[in-house]
Amino acid sequence: RMKVVETARAWQDFPPASPTFEGPAPAPVRAAFAAELLAQYDELERLIDEHIEATYLAPLVRVPDNDGLRQELIQLHCALRQYDTAINTATTFLVEELGDGAAIHNQLGIAYFLKGEMPQAALNFKQAMALRPQSPNLQANLDMVLEKMGKGQTQPGERVASTESAGGGKSAANEVGVDDFYWLE
């Protein structure tokens, strides 16, 4: 059961919960606040790097043919919005011929899409489709980027929503996330 008490009476009965109006609270010193925030950010980056090293990179050195682990690593970089790192990592896998080429091109397409580089995303999705032409899920990924580029197949009366600028430049795909894509395994 809950007891309902008037606010003014609750402040009298429960002083620790009542607001204090002893004077204005001093604003935190901006420099000290900024320094503390940067220190926390650096610590978080260090912890993330340690996790990536221990969970993904070290095991991939021991077992280089672990496709699932490579895919998780690319997904993690995309989820952390480290698109350039995801692209460099996937490109390295392609150059070293590690893993399934269709899956890696699909991962590159996703990273480029999330980075806002639609032509590169489309190119990589098309390369994945060339390696695995019967995959309807790869086609769905390609359709998503083509729609974003304004080249999708729309029904009469439908408009394609686009976040790209009129000049066709880069822009972040804000409404689409890592989990909205099909990831080959």
CSV table of N, CA and C in Angstrom, one decimal, residues 81-141:
chain,number,residue,atom,x,y,z
A,81,ARG,N,30.4,2.9,-34.0
A,81,ARG,CA,30.5,4.0,-35.0
A,81,ARG,C,31.9,4.2,-35.4
A,82,GLN,N,32.7,3.2,-35.4
A,82,GLN,CA,34.1,3.2,-35.8
A,82,GLN,C,34.1,2.7,-37.3
A,83,TYR,N,33.5,3.4,-38.1
A,83,TYR,CA,33.3,2.9,-39.5
A,83,TYR,C,34.6,2.8,-40.3
A,84,ASP,N,35.5,3.7,-40.1
A,84,ASP,CA,36.8,3.6,-40.8
A,84,ASP,C,37.6,2.4,-40.3
A,85,THR,N,37.5,2.1,-39.1
A,85,THR,CA,38.2,0.9,-38.5
A,85,THR,C,37.5,-0.4,-39.1
A,86,ALA,N,36.2,-0.4,-39.1
A,86,ALA,CA,35.5,-1.5,-39.7
A,86,ALA,C,35.9,-1.7,-41.2
A,87,ILE,N,35.9,-0.6,-41.9
A,87,ILE,CA,36.3,-0.7,-43.3
A,87,ILE,C,37.7,-1.2,-43.5
A,88,ASN,N,38.6,-0.7,-42.7
A,88,ASN,CA,40.0,-1.1,-42.8
A,88,ASN,C,40.2,-2.6,-42.5
A,89,THR,N,39.5,-3.0,-41.4
A,89,THR,CA,39.6,-4.4,-41.0
A,89,THR,C,39.0,-5.3,-42.0
A,90,ALA,N,37.9,-5.0,-42.6
A,90,ALA,CA,37.2,-5.8,-43.6
A,90,ALA,C,38.1,-5.9,-44.9
A,91,THR,N,38.7,-4.7,-45.2
A,91,THR,CA,39.5,-4.7,-46.4
A,91,THR,C,40.7,-5.5,-46.2
A,92,THR,N,41.3,-5.5,-45.0
A,92,THR,CA,42.4,-6.4,-44.7
A,92,THR,C,42.1,-7.8,-44.9
A,93,PHE,N,40.9,-8.2,-44.4
A,93,PHE,CA,40.4,-9.6,-44.5
A,93,PHE,C,40.3,-10.0,-46.0
A,94,LEU,N,39.8,-9.0,-46.8
A,94,LEU,CA,39.7,-9.3,-48.3
A,94,LEU,C,41.1,-9.5,-48.9
A,95,VAL,N,42.0,-8.6,-48.6
A,95,VAL,CA,43.4,-8.6,-49.2
A,95,VAL,C,44.1,-9.9,-48.8
A,96,GLU,N,43.9,-10.3,-47.5
A,96,GLU,CA,44.6,-11.5,-47.0
A,96,GLU,C,43.8,-12.8,-47.3
A,97,GLU,N,42.7,-12.6,-48.0
A,97,GLU,CA,41.8,-13.7,-48.4
A,97,GLU,C,41.4,-14.6,-47.3
A,98,LEU,N,41.0,-13.9,-46.2
A,98,LEU,CA,40.5,-14.6,-45.0
A,98,LEU,C,39.0,-14.5,-45.0
A,99,GLY,N,38.3,-15.6,-45.0
A,99,GLY,CA,36.9,-15.6,-44.9
A,99,GLY,C,36.2,-15.6,-46.2
A,100,ASP,N,34.9,-15.6,-46.1
A,100,ASP,CA,34.0,-15.6,-47.3
A,100,ASP,C,33.9,-14.2,-47.9
A,101,GLY,N,34.3,-14.1,-49.2
A,101,GLY,CA,34.3,-12.8,-49.9
A,101,GLY,C,33.0,-12.2,-49.9
A,102,ALA,N,31.9,-12.9,-50.1
A,102,ALA,CA,30.6,-12.3,-50.2
A,102,ALA,C,30.2,-11.7,-48.8
A,103,ALA,N,30.6,-12.4,-47.7
A,103,ALA,CA,30.3,-11.9,-46.4
A,103,ALA,C,31.1,-10.6,-46.1
A,104,ILE,N,32.3,-10.6,-46.6
A,104,ILE,CA,33.2,-9.4,-46.3
A,104,ILE,C,32.7,-8.2,-47.1
A,105,HIS,N,32.3,-8.4,-48.4
A,105,HIS,CA,31.8,-7.3,-49.2
A,105,HIS,C,30.5,-6.8,-48.6
A,106,ASN,N,29.7,-7.7,-48.1
A,106,ASN,CA,28.5,-7.3,-47.4
A,106,ASN,C,28.8,-6.5,-46.2
A,107,GLN,N,29.8,-6.9,-45.4
A,107,GLN,CA,30.2,-6.1,-44.2
A,107,GLN,C,30.7,-4.7,-44.6
A,108,LEU,N,31.5,-4.7,-45.7
A,108,LEU,CA,32.0,-3.4,-46.2
A,108,LEU,C,30.8,-2.5,-46.6
A,109,GLY,N,29.8,-3.1,-47.3
A,109,GLY,CA,28.7,-2.4,-47.7
A,109,GLY,C,27.9,-1.8,-46.5
A,110,ILE,N,27.8,-2.5,-45.5
A,110,ILE,CA,27.1,-2.0,-44.3
A,110,ILE,C,27.9,-0.9,-43.7
A,111,ALA,N,29.2,-1.1,-43.5
A,111,ALA,CA,30.0,0.0,-42.9
A,111,ALA,C,30.0,1.3,-43.7
A,112,TYR,N,30.1,1.1,-45.1
A,112,TYR,CA,30.0,2.3,-45.9
A,112,TYR,C,28.6,3.0,-45.8
A,113,PHE,N,27.6,2.2,-45.8
A,113,PHE,CA,26.2,2.7,-45.7
A,113,PHE,C,26.1,3.5,-44.4
A,114,LEU,N,26.5,2.9,-43.3
A,114,LEU,CA,26.4,3.6,-42.0
A,114,LEU,C,27.3,4.9,-41.9
A,115,LYS,N,28.4,4.8,-42.6
A,115,LYS,CA,29.3,6.0,-42.7
A,115,LYS,C,28.7,7.1,-43.6
A,116,GLY,N,27.7,6.7,-44.4
A,116,GLY,CA,27.1,7.7,-45.3
A,116,GLY,C,27.6,7.8,-46.7
A,117,GLU,N,28.5,6.8,-47.1
A,117,GLU,CA,29.1,6.7,-48.4
A,117,GLU,C,28.3,5.7,-49.2
A,118,MET,N,27.1,6.2,-49.8
A,118,MET,CA,26.2,5.3,-50.5
A,118,MET,C,26.8,4.6,-51.7
A,119,PRO,N,27.5,5.4,-52.6
A,119,PRO,CA,28.0,4.7,-53.8
A,119,PRO,C,29.0,3.5,-53.4
A,120,GLN,N,29.8,3.7,-52.4
A,120,GLN,CA,30.7,2.6,-52.0
A,120,GLN,C,29.9,1.5,-51.4
A,121,ALA,N,28.9,1.8,-50.7
A,121,ALA,CA,28.0,0.7,-50.1
A,121,ALA,C,27.4,-0.1,-51.2
A,122,ALA,N,26.8,0.6,-52.2
A,122,ALA,CA,26.1,0.0,-53.3
A,122,ALA,C,27.1,-0.9,-54.1
A,123,LEU,N,28.3,-0.4,-54.3
A,123,LEU,CA,29.3,-1.2,-55.0
A,123,LEU,C,29.7,-2.5,-54.2
A,124,ASN,N,29.8,-2.4,-52.9
A,124,ASN,CA,30.2,-3.6,-52.2
A,124,ASN,C,29.0,-4.6,-52.1
A,125,PHE,N,27.8,-4.1,-51.9
A,125,PHE,CA,26.6,-5.0,-51.9
A,125,PHE,C,26.5,-5.7,-53.3
A,126,LYS,N,26.8,-4.9,-54.4
A,126,LYS,CA,26.7,-5.6,-55.7
A,126,LYS,C,27.8,-6.7,-55.8
A,127,GLN,N,29.0,-6.4,-55.3
A,127,GLN,CA,30.0,-7.4,-55.3
A,127,GLN,C,29.7,-8.6,-54.5
A,128,ALA,N,29.0,-8.4,-53.4
A,128,ALA,CA,28.5,-9.5,-52.6
A,128,ALA,C,27.5,-10.3,-53.3
A,129,MET,N,26.6,-9.6,-54.0
A,129,MET,CA,25.6,-10.3,-54.8
A,129,MET,C,26.2,-11.1,-56.0
A,130,ALA,N,27.2,-10.6,-56.6
A,130,ALA,CA,27.9,-11.3,-57.7
A,130,ALA,C,28.5,-12.6,-57.2
A,131,LEU,N,28.9,-12.6,-55.9
A,131,LEU,CA,29.5,-13.8,-55.3
A,131,LEU,C,28.4,-14.8,-54.8
A,132,ARG,N,27.3,-14.3,-54.5
A,132,ARG,CA,26.2,-15.1,-53.9
A,132,ARG,C,24.9,-14.5,-54.6
A,133,PRO,N,24.6,-14.8,-55.8
A,133,PRO,CA,23.5,-14.2,-56.5
A,133,PRO,C,22.1,-14.6,-56.1
A,134,GLN,N,22.0,-15.7,-55.4
A,134,GLN,CA,20.7,-16.3,-55.0
A,134,GLN,C,20.3,-15.8,-53.6
A,135,SER,N,21.0,-14.9,-53.0
A,135,SER,CA,20.7,-14.5,-51.7
A,135,SER,C,19.7,-13.3,-51.6
A,136,PRO,N,18.4,-13.6,-51.2
A,136,PRO,CA,17.4,-12.5,-51.1
A,136,PRO,C,17.8,-11.5,-50.0
A,137,ASN,N,18.5,-11.9,-49.0
A,137,ASN,CA,18.9,-11.0,-48.0
A,137,ASN,C,19.9,-10.0,-48.4
A,138,LEU,N,20.9,-10.5,-49.3
A,138,LEU,CA,21.8,-9.5,-49.8
A,138,LEU,C,21.1,-8.5,-50.7
A,139,GLN,N,20.1,-9.0,-51.5
A,139,GLN,CA,19.3,-8.1,-52.3
A,139,GLN,C,18.6,-7.1,-51.5
A,140,ALA,N,18.1,-7.5,-50.3
A,140,ALA,CA,17.5,-6.5,-49.4
A,140,ALA,C,18.4,-5.4,-49.0
A,141,ASN,N,19.7,-5.8,-48.6
A,141,ASN,CA,20.7,-4.8,-48.3
A,141,ASN,C,20.9,-3.9,-49.4
